[in-house]
Coordinates of C-alpha atoms in Angstrom, one line a residue:
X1 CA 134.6 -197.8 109.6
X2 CA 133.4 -197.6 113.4
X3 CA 132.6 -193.8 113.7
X4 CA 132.0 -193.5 117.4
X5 CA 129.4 -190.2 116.0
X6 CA 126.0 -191.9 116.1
X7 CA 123.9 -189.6 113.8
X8 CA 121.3 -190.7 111.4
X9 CA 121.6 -193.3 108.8
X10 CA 119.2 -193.9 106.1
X11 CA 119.1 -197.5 103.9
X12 CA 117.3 -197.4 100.8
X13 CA 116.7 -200.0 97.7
X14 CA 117.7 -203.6 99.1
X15 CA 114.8 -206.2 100.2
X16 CA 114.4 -206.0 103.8
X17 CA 113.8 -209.4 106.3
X18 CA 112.8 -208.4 109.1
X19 CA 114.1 -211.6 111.0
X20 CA 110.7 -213.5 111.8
X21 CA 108.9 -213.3 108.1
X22 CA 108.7 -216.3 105.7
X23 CA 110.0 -213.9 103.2
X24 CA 111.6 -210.2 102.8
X25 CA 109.6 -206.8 101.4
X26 CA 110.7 -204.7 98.6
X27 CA 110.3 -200.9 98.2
X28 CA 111.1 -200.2 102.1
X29 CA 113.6 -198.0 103.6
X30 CA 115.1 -198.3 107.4
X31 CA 115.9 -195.0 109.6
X32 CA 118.5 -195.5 112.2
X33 CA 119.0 -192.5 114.9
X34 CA 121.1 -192.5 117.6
X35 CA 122.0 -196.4 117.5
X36 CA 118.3 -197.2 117.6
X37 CA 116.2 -198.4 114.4
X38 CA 113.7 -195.6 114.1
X39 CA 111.3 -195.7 111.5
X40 CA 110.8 -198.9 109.0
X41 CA 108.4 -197.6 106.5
X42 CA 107.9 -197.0 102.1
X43 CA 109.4 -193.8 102.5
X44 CA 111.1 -192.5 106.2
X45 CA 112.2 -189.4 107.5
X46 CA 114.9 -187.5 106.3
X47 CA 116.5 -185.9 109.2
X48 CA 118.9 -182.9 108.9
X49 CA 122.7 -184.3 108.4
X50 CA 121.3 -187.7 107.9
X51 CA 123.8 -190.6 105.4
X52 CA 122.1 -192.5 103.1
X53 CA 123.3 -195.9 102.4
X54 CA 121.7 -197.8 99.1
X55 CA 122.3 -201.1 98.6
X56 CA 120.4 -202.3 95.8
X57 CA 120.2 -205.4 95.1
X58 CA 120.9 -206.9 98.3
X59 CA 119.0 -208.5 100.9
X60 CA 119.0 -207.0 104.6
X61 CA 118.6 -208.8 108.0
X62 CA 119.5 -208.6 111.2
X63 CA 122.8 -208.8 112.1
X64 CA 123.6 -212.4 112.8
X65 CA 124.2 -213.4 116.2
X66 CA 126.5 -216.6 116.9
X67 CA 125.1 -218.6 120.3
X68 CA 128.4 -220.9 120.5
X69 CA 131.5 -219.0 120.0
X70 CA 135.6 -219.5 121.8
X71 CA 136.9 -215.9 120.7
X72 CA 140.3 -216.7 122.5
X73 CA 140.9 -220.0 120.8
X74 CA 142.0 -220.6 117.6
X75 CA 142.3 -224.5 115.7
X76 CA 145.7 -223.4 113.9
X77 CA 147.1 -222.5 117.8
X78 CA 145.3 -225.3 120.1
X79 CA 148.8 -226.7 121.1
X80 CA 149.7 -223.6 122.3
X81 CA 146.4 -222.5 124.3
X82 CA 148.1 -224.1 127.1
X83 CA 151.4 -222.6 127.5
X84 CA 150.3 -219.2 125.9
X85 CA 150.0 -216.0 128.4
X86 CA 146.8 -215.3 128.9
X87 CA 147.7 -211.4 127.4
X88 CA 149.0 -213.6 124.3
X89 CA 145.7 -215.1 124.3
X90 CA 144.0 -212.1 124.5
X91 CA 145.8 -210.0 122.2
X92 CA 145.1 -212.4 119.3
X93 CA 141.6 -212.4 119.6
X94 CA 141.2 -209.2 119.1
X95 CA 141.6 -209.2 114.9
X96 CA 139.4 -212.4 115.7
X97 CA 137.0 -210.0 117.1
X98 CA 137.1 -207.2 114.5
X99 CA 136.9 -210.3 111.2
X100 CA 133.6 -212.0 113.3
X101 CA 132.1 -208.5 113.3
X102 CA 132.8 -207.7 109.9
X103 CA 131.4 -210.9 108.5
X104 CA 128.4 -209.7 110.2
X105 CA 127.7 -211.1 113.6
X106 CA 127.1 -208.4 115.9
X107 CA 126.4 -210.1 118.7
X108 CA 128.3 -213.4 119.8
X109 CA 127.9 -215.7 123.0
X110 CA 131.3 -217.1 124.2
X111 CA 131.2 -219.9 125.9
X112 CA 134.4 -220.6 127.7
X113 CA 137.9 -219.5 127.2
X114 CA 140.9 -221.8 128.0
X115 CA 142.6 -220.2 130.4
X116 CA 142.5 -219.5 134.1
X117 CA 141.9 -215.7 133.8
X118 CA 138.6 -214.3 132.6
X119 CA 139.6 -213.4 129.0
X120 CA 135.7 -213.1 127.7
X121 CA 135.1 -210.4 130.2
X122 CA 137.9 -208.1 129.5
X123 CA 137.5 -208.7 126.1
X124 CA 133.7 -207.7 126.2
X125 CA 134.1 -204.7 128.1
X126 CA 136.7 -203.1 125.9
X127 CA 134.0 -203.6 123.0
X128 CA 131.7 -202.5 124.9
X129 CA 133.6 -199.0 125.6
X130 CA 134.9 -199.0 122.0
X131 CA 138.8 -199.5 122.8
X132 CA 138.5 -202.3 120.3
X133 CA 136.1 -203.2 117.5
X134 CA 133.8 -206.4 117.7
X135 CA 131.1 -207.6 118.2
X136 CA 128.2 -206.7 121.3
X137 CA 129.7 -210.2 123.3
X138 CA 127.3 -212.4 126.4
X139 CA 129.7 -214.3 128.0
X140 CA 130.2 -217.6 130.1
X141 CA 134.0 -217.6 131.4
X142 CA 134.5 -220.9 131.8
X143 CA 133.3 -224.8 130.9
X144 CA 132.6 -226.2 134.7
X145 CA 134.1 -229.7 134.4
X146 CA 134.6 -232.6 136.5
X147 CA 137.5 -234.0 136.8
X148 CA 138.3 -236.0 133.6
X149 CA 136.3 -234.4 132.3
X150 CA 135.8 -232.6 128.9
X151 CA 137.6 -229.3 130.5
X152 CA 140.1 -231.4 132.5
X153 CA 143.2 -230.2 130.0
X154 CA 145.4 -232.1 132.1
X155 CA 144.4 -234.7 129.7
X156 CA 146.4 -233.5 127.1
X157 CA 149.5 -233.8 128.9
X158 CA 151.5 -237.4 129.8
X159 CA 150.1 -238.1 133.5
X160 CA 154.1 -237.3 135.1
X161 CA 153.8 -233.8 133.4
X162 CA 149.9 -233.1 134.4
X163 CA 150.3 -233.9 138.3
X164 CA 150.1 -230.8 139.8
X165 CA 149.5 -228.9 137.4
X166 CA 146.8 -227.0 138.9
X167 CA 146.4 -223.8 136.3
X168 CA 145.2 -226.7 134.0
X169 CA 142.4 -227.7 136.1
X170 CA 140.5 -224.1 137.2
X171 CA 137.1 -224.8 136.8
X172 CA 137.2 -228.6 137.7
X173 CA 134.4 -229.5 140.3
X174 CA 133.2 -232.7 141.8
X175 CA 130.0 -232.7 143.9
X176 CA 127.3 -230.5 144.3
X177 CA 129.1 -228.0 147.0
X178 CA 132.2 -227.4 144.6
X179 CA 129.8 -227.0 141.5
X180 CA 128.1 -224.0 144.3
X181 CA 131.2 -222.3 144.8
X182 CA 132.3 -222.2 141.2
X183 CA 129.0 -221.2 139.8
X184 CA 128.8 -218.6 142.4
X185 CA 132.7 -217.5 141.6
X186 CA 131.8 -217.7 138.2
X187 CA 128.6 -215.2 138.8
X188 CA 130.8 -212.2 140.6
X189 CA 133.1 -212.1 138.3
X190 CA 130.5 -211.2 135.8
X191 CA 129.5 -214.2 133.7
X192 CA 126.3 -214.0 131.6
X193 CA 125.8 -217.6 131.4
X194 CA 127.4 -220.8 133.2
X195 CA 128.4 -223.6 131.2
X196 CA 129.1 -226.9 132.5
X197 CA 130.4 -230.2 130.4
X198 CA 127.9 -232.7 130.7
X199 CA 129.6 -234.7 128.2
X200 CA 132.8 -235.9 126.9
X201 CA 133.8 -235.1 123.4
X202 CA 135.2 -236.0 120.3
X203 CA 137.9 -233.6 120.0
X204 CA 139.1 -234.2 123.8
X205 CA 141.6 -237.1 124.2
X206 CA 140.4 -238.6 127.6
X207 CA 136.4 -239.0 127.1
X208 CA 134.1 -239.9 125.0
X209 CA 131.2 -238.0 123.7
X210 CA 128.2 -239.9 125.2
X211 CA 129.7 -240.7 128.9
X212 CA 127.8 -238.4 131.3
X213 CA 130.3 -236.2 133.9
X214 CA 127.6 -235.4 136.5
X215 CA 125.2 -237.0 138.0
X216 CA 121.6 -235.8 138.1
X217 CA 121.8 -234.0 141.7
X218 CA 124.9 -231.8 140.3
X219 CA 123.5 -230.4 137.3
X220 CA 120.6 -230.0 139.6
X221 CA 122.8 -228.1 142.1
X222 CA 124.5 -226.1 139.5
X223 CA 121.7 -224.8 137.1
X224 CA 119.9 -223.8 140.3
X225 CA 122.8 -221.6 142.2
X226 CA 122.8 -220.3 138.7
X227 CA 119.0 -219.4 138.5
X228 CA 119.2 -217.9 141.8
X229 CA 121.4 -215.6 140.6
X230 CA 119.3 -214.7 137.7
X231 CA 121.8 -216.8 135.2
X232 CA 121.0 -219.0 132.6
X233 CA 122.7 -222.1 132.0
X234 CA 124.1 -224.1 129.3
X235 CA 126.1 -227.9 128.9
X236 CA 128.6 -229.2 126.4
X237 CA 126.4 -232.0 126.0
X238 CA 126.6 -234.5 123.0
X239 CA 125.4 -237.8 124.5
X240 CA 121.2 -238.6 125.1
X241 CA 121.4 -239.9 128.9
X242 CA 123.1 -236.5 129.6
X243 CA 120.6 -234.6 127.6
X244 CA 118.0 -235.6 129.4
X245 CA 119.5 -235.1 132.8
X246 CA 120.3 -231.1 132.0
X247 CA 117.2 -230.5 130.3
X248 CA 115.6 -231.6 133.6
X249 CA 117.9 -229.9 135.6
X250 CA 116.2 -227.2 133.6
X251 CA 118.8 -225.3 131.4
X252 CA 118.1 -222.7 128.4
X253 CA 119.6 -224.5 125.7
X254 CA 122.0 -227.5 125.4
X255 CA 125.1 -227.1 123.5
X256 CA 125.6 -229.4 120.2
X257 CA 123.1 -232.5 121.1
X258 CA 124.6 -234.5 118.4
X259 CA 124.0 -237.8 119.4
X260 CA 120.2 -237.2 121.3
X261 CA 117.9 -239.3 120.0
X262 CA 113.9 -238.7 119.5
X263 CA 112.5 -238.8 123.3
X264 CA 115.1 -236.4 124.7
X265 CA 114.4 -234.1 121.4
X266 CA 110.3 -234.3 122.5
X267 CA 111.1 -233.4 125.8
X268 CA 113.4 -230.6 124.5
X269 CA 110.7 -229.5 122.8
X270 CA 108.0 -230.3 125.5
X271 CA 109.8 -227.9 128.3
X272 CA 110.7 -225.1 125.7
X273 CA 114.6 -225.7 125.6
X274 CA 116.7 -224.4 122.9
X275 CA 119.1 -226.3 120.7
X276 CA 122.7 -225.3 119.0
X277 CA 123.4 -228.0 116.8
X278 CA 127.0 -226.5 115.9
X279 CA 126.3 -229.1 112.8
X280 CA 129.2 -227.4 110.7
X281 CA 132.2 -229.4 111.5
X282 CA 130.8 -232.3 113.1
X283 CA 128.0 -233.7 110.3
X284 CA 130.8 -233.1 107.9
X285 CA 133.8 -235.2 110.3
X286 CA 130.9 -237.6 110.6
X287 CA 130.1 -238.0 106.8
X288 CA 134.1 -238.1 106.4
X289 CA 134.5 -240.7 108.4
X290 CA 135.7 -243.7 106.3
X291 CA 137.7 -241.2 104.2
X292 CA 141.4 -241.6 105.3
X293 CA 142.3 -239.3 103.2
X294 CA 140.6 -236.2 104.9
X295 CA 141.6 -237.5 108.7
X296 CA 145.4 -237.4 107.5
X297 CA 147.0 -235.1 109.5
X298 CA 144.0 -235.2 112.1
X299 CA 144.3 -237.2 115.7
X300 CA 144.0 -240.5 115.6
X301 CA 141.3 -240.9 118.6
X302 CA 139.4 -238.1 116.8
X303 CA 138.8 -240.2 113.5
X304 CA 137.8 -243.2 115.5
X305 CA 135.0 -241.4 117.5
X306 CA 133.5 -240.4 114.5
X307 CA 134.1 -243.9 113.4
X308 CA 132.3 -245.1 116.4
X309 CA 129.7 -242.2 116.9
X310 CA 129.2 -241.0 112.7
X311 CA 126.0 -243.0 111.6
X312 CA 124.0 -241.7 114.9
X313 CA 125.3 -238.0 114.3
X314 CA 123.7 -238.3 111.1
X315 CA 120.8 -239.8 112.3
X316 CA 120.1 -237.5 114.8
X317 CA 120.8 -234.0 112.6
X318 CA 117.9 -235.3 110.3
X319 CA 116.2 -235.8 113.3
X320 CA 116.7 -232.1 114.3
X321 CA 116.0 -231.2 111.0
X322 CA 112.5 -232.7 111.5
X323 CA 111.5 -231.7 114.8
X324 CA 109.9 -228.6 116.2
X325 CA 113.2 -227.9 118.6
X326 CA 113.7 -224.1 118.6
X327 CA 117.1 -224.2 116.9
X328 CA 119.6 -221.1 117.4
X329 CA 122.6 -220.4 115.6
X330 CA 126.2 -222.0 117.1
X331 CA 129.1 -221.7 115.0
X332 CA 131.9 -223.0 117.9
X333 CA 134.1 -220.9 116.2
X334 CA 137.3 -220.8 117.9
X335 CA 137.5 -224.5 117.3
X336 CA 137.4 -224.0 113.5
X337 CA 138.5 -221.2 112.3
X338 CA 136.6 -217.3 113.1
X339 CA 136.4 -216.9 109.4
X340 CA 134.4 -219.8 108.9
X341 CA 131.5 -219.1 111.0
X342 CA 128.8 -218.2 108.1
X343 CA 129.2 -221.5 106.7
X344 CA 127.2 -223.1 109.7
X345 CA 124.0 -221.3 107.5
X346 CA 125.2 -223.8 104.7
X347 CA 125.7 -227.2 106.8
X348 CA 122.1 -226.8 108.2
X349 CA 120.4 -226.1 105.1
X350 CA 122.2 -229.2 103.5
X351 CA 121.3 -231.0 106.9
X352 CA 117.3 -230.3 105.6
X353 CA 116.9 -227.1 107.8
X354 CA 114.6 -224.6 105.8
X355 CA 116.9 -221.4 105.1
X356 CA 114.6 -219.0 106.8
X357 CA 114.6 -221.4 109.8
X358 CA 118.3 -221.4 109.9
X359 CA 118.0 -217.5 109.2
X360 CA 115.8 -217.2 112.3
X361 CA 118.0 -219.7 114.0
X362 CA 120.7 -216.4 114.0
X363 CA 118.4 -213.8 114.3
X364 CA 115.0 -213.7 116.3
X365 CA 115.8 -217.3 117.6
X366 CA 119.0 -216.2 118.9
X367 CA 117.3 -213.1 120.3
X368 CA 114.6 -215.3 122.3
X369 CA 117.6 -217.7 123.6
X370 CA 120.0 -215.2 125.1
X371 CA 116.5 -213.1 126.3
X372 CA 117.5 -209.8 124.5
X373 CA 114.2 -208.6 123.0
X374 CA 116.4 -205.6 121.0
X375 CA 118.0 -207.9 119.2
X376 CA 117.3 -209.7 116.1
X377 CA 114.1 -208.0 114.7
X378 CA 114.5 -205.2 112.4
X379 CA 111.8 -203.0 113.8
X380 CA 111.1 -199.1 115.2
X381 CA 112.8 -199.2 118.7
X382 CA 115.3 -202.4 118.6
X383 CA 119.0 -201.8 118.1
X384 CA 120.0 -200.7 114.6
X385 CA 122.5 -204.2 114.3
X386 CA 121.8 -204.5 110.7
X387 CA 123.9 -206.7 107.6
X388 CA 123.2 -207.1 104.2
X389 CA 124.5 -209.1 101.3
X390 CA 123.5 -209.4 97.4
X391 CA 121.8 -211.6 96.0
X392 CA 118.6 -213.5 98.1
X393 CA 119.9 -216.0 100.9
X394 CA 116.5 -217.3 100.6
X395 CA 117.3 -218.9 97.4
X396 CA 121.3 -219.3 98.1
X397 CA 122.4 -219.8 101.1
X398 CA 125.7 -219.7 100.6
X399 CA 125.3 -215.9 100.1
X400 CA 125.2 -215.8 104.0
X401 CA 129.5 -215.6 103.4
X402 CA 129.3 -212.8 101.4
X403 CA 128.0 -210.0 103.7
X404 CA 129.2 -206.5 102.7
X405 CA 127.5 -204.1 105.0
X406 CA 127.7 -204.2 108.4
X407 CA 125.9 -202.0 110.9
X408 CA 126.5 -202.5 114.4
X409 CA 124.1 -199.7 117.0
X410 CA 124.0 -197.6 114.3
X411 CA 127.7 -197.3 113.6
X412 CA 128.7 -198.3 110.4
X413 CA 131.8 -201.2 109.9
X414 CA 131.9 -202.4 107.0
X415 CA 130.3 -201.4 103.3
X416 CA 130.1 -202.1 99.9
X417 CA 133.2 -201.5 97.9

């Protein structure tokens, strides 16, 4: 509903997780007051005017927050991302928006638009002032590429069309002083993260997903004009060589990490760096890929990667699966579709991730990553972001796609019917 009135807001008889927990409580009630949770207790306060909202038989959480999300893209448009306006672009994210919110993600990190202007940011502010619903959005404009590299879209083009074609190429960089200016371009124009393509990829014509696109002294360069700044950074970073050289550079997290193999994972883990497997589409493409029947219709170059690259995807998701990485929650929405994001809960669960280790991955993991100790918790003083769904995703997963309450700062979008 979005009521811009923040009053109080009582939730009674669901099971509450409170987002770190092996398991949720019964017989708990959450006060919400002014867009701030306020008491968690047996029985809390009953202000004067206050709602009540009871939900029983569900299960409560956190809202969900999505670490690896492309608002402005969409998978049914990609052919069109670059001839499209960038107001096109923007106007049809906003029922993107308004569906990722209501399928209760509350807070999103987009990671690069594709497009010259600084979509993310506009779009982020108008949330933020509630001109449009969606949700609470940390943004990195752009994916810093080199050239032929992963955001090099000239690529898509037949070389006569793509020479001089320079609104293709706006956040190309080669060397550590272009990789300076960009980040620090990047930075005034209000980015909350930098992101960088260490790798190729495998839906990207030109590259491949385990060539490395900058040498150790760039992604030294860049991550550190970043951190003096106070900016985190992040790669699009598949491949283990290139792993290894951002983790040292010293980035937060790395981006997918689908081909790393056991001594980049340890020293993931050994320098406290976060993972976002994004295992959704690519463990399936990779389990898919002798099937000729699911790549019809699919690029050809596409189905041979995962030809090429499919057994060590595999092998390196159980590997994830086993380690003690600090996975967070990446959908890459925007590259499959914005409705499908909750199924990323059911591709690491069937990839041998514990459920309330991928619950934790979207909640208090997420939190941790993007440094916003409001988030994620449900506790007396964090923000009231706050979904619920029936039945116990502890036991079914899959019930993570069936959220029907959504509370974003206290202000309530979406209920029960």
């Amino acid at each position: 509903r979005g009521d811009a009135h923040m009053s109080s807001t009582v939730i009674t008889g669901a099971r509450i997780w409170h987002g770190v927990s092996d398991t949720p409580i019964s017989g708990a009630e959450i006060l919400t007051t002014d867009g701030v949770i306020a008491e968690v207790a047996e029985s809390v306060s009953r202000p004067e005017g206050v709602s009540v909202i009871d939900l029983p038989g569900h299960t409560v959480t956190p809202g969900f927050i999505d670490c690896h999300t492309h608002i402005t893209l969409d998978p049914l448009r990609m052919n069109l991302v670059l001839t499209q306006s960038p107001g096109t672009k923007l106007m049809q994210a906003l029922p993107a928006a308004k569906a990722v919110l209501e399928r209760g993600f509350t807070t999103i990190r987009d990671l690069a638009c594709g497009d010259a202007e600084y979509l993310t940011i506009d779009l982020k502010h108008a949330i933020e002032q509630g001109i449009v619903p969606g949700p609470r959005m940390i943004v990195a404009p752009h994916l810093i590429s080199a050239t032929g590299g992963h955001g090099d879209y000239t690529g898509l083009l037949e070389p006569s069309l793509a020479h001089g074609c320079t609104n293709l190429r706006f956040a190309l960089a080669d060397g550590s002083s272009e990789l300076l200016r960009l980040v620090r371009e990047e930075v005034a124009r209000g980015a909350d993260w930098i992101k960088f393509a260490a790798t190729g990829g495998f839906s990207s014509p030109s590259d491949s997903p385990d060539e490395v696109s900058f040498t150790q002294a760039e992604m030294t360069a860049l991550v550190g004009a970043a951190a003096d700044r106070g900016v985190p950074s992040t790669p699009h970073c598949y491949g283990d060589e290139a792993a290894r050289r951002a983790i040292i550079a010293g980035v937060r997290s790395i981006e997918h990490g689908n081909l790393i193999g056991h001594k980049t994972l340890d020293l993931l883990v050994e320098r406290g760096v976060f993972l976002v497997p994004t295992q959704g589409s690519v463990v399936l493409n990779a389990q898919e890929r002798d099937n000729a029947d699911y790549w019809r219709g699919k690029p050809v170059y596409k189905w041979r990667k995962y030809q090429q690259y499919g057994e060590q995807v595999l092998e390196s998701a159980a590997n994830i699966a086993a380690s003690d990485a600090k996975i967070a929650f990446g959908t890459d929405i925007g590259m499959i579709p914005h409705a499908d994001g909750w199924k990323e809960f059911v591709a690491m669960v069937n990839n041998g991730i514990d459920p309330v280790r991928a619950l934790r991955a979207a909640t208090s993991v997420a939190a941790e990553l993007l440094d916003r100790s409001d988030l994620g918790v449900i506790a007396p003083g964090k923000a009231a972001d706050i979904v619920a769904m029936p039945g116990d995703p502890f036991t079914d997963i899959a019930l993570t796609g069936q959220v029907d309450f959504v509370m974003k700062e206290g202000v309530v979008y979406r209920t029960p019917n």
